[in-house]
Backbone as a chain_set.jsonl record, in Angstrom:
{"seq": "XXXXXXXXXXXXXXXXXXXXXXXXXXXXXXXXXXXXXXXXXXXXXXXXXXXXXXXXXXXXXXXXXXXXXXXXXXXXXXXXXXXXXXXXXXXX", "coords": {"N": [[113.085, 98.87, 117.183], [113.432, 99.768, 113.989], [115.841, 99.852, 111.445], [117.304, 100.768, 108.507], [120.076, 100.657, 106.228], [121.615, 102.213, 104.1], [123.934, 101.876, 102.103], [127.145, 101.515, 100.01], [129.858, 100.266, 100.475], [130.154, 97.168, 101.795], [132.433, 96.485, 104.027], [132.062, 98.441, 105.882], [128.869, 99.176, 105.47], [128.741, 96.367, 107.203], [129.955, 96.836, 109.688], [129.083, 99.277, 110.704], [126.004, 98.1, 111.504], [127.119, 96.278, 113.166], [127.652, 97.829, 115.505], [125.255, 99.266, 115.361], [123.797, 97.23, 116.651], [125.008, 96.614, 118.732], [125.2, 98.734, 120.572], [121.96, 98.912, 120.242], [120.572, 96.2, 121.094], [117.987, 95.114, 120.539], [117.233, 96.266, 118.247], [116.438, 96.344, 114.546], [117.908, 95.36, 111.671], [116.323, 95.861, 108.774], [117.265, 96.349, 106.541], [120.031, 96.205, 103.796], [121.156, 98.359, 101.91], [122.583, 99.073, 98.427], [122.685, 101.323, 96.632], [121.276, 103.912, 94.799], [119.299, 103.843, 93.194], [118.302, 101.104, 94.414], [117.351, 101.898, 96.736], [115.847, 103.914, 96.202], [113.472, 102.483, 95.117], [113.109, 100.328, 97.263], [111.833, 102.564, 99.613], [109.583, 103.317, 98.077], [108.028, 100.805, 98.022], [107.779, 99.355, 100.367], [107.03, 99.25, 103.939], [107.928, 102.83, 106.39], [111.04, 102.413, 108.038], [112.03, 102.926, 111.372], [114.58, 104.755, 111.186], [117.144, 105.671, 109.492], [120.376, 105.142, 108.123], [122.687, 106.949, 106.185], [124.653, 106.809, 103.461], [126.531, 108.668, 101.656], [127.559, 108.801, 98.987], [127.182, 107.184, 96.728], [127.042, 103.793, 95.047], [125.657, 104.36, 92.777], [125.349, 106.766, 92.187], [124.405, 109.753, 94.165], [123.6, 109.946, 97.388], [121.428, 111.849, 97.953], [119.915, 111.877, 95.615], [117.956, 110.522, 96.101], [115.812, 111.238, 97.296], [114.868, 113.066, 95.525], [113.409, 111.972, 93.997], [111.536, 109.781, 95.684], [109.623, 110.046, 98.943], [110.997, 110.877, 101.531], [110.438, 109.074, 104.42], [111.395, 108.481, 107.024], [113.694, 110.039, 109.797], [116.914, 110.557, 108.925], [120.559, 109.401, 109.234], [123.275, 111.189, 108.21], [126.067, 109.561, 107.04], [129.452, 109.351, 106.498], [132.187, 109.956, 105.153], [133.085, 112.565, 103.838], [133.538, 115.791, 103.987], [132.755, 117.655, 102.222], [130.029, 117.456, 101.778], [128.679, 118.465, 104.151], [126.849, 120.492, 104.397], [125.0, 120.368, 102.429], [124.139, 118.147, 103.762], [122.42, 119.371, 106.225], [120.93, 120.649, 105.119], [118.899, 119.151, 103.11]], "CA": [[113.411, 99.906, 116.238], [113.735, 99.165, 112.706], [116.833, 100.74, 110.856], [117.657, 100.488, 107.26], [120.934, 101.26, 106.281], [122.141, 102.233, 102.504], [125.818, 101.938, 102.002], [127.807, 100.963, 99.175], [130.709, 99.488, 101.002], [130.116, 96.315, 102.539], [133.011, 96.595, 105.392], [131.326, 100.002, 106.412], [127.743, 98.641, 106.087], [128.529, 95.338, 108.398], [130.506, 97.597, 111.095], [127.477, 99.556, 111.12], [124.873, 96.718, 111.742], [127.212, 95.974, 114.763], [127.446, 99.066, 116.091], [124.119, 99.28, 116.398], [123.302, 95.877, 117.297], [125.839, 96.689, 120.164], [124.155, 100.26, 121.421], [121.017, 98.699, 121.063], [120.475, 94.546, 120.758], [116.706, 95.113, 120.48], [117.312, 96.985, 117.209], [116.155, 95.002, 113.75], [118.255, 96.016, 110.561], [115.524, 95.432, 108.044], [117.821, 95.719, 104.689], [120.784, 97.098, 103.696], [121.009, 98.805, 100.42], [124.036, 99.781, 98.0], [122.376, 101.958, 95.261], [120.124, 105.005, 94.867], [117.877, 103.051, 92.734], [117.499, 100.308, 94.743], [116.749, 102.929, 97.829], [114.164, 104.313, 95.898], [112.756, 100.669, 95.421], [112.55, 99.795, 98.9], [111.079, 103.497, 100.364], [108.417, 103.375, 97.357], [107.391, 99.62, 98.524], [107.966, 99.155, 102.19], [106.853, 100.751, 105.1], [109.194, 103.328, 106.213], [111.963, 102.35, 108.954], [112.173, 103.895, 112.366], [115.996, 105.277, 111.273], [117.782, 105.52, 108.162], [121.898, 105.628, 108.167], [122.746, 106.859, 104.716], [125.888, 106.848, 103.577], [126.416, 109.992, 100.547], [128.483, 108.736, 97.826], [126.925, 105.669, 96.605], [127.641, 102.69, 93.973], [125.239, 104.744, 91.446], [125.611, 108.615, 92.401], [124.809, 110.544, 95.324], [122.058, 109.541, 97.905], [120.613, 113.156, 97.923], [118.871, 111.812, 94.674], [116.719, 109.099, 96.664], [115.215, 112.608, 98.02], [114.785, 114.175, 94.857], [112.862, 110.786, 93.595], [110.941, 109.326, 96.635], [109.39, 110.907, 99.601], [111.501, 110.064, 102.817], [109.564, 109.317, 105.861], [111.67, 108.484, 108.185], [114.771, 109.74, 110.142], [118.282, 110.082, 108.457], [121.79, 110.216, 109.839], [124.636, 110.82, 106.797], [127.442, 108.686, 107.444], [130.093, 109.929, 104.991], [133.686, 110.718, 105.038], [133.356, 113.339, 103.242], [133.239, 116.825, 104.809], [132.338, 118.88, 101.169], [128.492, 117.082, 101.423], [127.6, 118.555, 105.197], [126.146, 121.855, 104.615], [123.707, 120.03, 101.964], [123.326, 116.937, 104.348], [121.56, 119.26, 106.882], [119.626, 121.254, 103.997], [117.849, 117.603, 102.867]], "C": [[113.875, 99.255, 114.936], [114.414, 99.875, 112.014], [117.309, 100.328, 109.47], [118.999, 101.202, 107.174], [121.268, 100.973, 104.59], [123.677, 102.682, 102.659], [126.236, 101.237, 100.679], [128.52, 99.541, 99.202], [130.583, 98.389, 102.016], [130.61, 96.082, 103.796], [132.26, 98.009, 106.137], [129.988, 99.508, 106.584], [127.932, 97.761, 107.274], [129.15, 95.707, 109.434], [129.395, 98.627, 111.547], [126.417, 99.025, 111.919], [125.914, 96.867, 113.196], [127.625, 96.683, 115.16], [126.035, 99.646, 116.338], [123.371, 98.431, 116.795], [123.918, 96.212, 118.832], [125.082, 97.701, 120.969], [122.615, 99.832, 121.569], [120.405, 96.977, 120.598], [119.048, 94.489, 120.028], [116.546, 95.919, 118.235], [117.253, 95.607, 115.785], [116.616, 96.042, 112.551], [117.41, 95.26, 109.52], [116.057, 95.678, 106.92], [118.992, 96.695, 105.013], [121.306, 97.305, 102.219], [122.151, 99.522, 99.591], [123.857, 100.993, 96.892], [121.255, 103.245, 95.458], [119.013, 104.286, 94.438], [117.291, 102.134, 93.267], [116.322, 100.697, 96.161], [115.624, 103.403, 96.884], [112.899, 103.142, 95.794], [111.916, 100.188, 96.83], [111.827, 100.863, 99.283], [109.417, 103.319, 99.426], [107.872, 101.827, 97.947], [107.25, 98.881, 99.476], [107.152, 100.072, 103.399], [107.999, 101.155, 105.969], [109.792, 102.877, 107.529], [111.618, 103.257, 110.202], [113.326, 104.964, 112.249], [116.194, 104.607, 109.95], [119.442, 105.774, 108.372], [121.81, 106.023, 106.692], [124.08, 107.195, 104.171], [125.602, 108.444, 101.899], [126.298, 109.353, 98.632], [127.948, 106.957, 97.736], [127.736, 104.704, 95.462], [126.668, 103.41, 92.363], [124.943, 106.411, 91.004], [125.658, 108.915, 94.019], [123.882, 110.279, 96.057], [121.499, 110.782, 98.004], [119.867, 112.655, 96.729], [117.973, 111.08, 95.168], [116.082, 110.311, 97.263], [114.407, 113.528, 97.371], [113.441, 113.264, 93.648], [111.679, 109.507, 94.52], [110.975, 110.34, 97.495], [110.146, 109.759, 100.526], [111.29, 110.495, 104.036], [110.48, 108.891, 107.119], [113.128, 109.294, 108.508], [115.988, 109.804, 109.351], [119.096, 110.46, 109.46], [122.81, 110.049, 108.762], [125.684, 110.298, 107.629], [128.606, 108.595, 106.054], [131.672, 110.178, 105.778], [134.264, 112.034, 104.391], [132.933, 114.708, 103.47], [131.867, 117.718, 103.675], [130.741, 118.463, 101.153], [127.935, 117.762, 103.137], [126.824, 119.618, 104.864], [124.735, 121.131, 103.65], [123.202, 118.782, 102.482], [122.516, 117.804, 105.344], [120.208, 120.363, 106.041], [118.977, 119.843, 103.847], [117.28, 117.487, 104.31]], "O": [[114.638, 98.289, 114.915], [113.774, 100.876, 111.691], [117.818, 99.207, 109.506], [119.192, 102.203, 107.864], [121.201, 99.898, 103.994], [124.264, 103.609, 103.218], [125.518, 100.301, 100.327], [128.313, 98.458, 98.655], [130.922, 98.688, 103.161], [129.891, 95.64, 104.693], [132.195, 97.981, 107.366], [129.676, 99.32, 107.76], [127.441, 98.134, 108.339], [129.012, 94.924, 110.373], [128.949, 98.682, 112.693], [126.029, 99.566, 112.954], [125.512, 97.495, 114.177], [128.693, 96.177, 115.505], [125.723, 100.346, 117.301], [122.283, 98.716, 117.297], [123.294, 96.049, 119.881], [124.412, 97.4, 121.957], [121.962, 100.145, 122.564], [119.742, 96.896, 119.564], [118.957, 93.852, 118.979], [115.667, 95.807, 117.381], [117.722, 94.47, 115.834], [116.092, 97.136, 112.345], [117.695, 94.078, 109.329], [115.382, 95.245, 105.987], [119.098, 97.549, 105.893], [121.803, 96.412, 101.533], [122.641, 100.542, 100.075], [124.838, 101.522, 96.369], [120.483, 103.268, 96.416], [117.982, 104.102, 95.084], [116.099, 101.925, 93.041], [115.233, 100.24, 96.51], [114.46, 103.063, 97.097], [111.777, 103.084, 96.297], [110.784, 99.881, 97.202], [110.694, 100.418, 99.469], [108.334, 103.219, 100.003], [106.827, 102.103, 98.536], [106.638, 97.813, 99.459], [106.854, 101.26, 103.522], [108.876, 100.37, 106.33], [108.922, 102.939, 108.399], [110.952, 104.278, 110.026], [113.271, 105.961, 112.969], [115.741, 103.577, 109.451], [119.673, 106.862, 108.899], [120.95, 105.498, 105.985], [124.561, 108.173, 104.743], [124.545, 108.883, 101.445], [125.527, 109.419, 97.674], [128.233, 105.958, 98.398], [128.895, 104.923, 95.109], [126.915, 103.075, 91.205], [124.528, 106.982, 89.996], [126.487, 108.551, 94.854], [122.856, 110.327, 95.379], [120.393, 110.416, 98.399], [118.754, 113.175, 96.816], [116.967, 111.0, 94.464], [115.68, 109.813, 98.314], [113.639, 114.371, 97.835], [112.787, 113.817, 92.763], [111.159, 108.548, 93.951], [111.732, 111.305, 97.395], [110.102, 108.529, 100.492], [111.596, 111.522, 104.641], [110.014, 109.086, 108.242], [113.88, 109.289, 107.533], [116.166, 108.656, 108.945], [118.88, 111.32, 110.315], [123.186, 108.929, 108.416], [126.015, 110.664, 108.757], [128.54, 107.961, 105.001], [131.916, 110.568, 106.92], [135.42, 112.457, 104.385], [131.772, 114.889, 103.103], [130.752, 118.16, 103.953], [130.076, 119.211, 100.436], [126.748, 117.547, 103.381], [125.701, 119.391, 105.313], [123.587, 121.306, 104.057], [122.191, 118.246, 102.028], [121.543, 117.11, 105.639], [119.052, 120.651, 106.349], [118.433, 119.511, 104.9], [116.512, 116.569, 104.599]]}, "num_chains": 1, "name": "protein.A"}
């Protein structure tokens, strides 16, 4: 399974990674990304992931714009702290 994960925060991305290195060993984190723009980067020039984590609140707005700017083929799960974004994390 190939999982990309976009996060800002570095301690939050690399507790991630091993959390799901741990649930599943077999699992290959193929990038991990801090920015909307660079998320649009990678989905426009990659092929898409099996799983996406995405965190909300990025380092350059909101990841709902990587949505509104690229088509996203695979999979998300929001990973956020922040309650006020669920109702439009399960609209996206």
């Amino acid at each position: 399974m190939k999982v990309l994960i976009i996060e800002d925060e570095r301690p939050a991305a690399k507790r991630l990674k091993q959390l799901i290195l741990e649930y599943n060993p077999a699992a290959e984190v193929v990038e991990t990304i801090d920015s909307v723009e660079s998320s649009v980067k990678y989905l426009r020039n990659f092929d898409p992931p099996d799983l996406i984590f995405m965190d909300i609140q990025l380092a350059d707005g909101l990841s709902f714009d990587i949505f509104t700017q690229t088509e996203v083929l695979a999979p998300v799960i929001f990973t956020t702290a922040y309650d006020q974004y669920t109702l439009k994390a399960f609209k996206v």
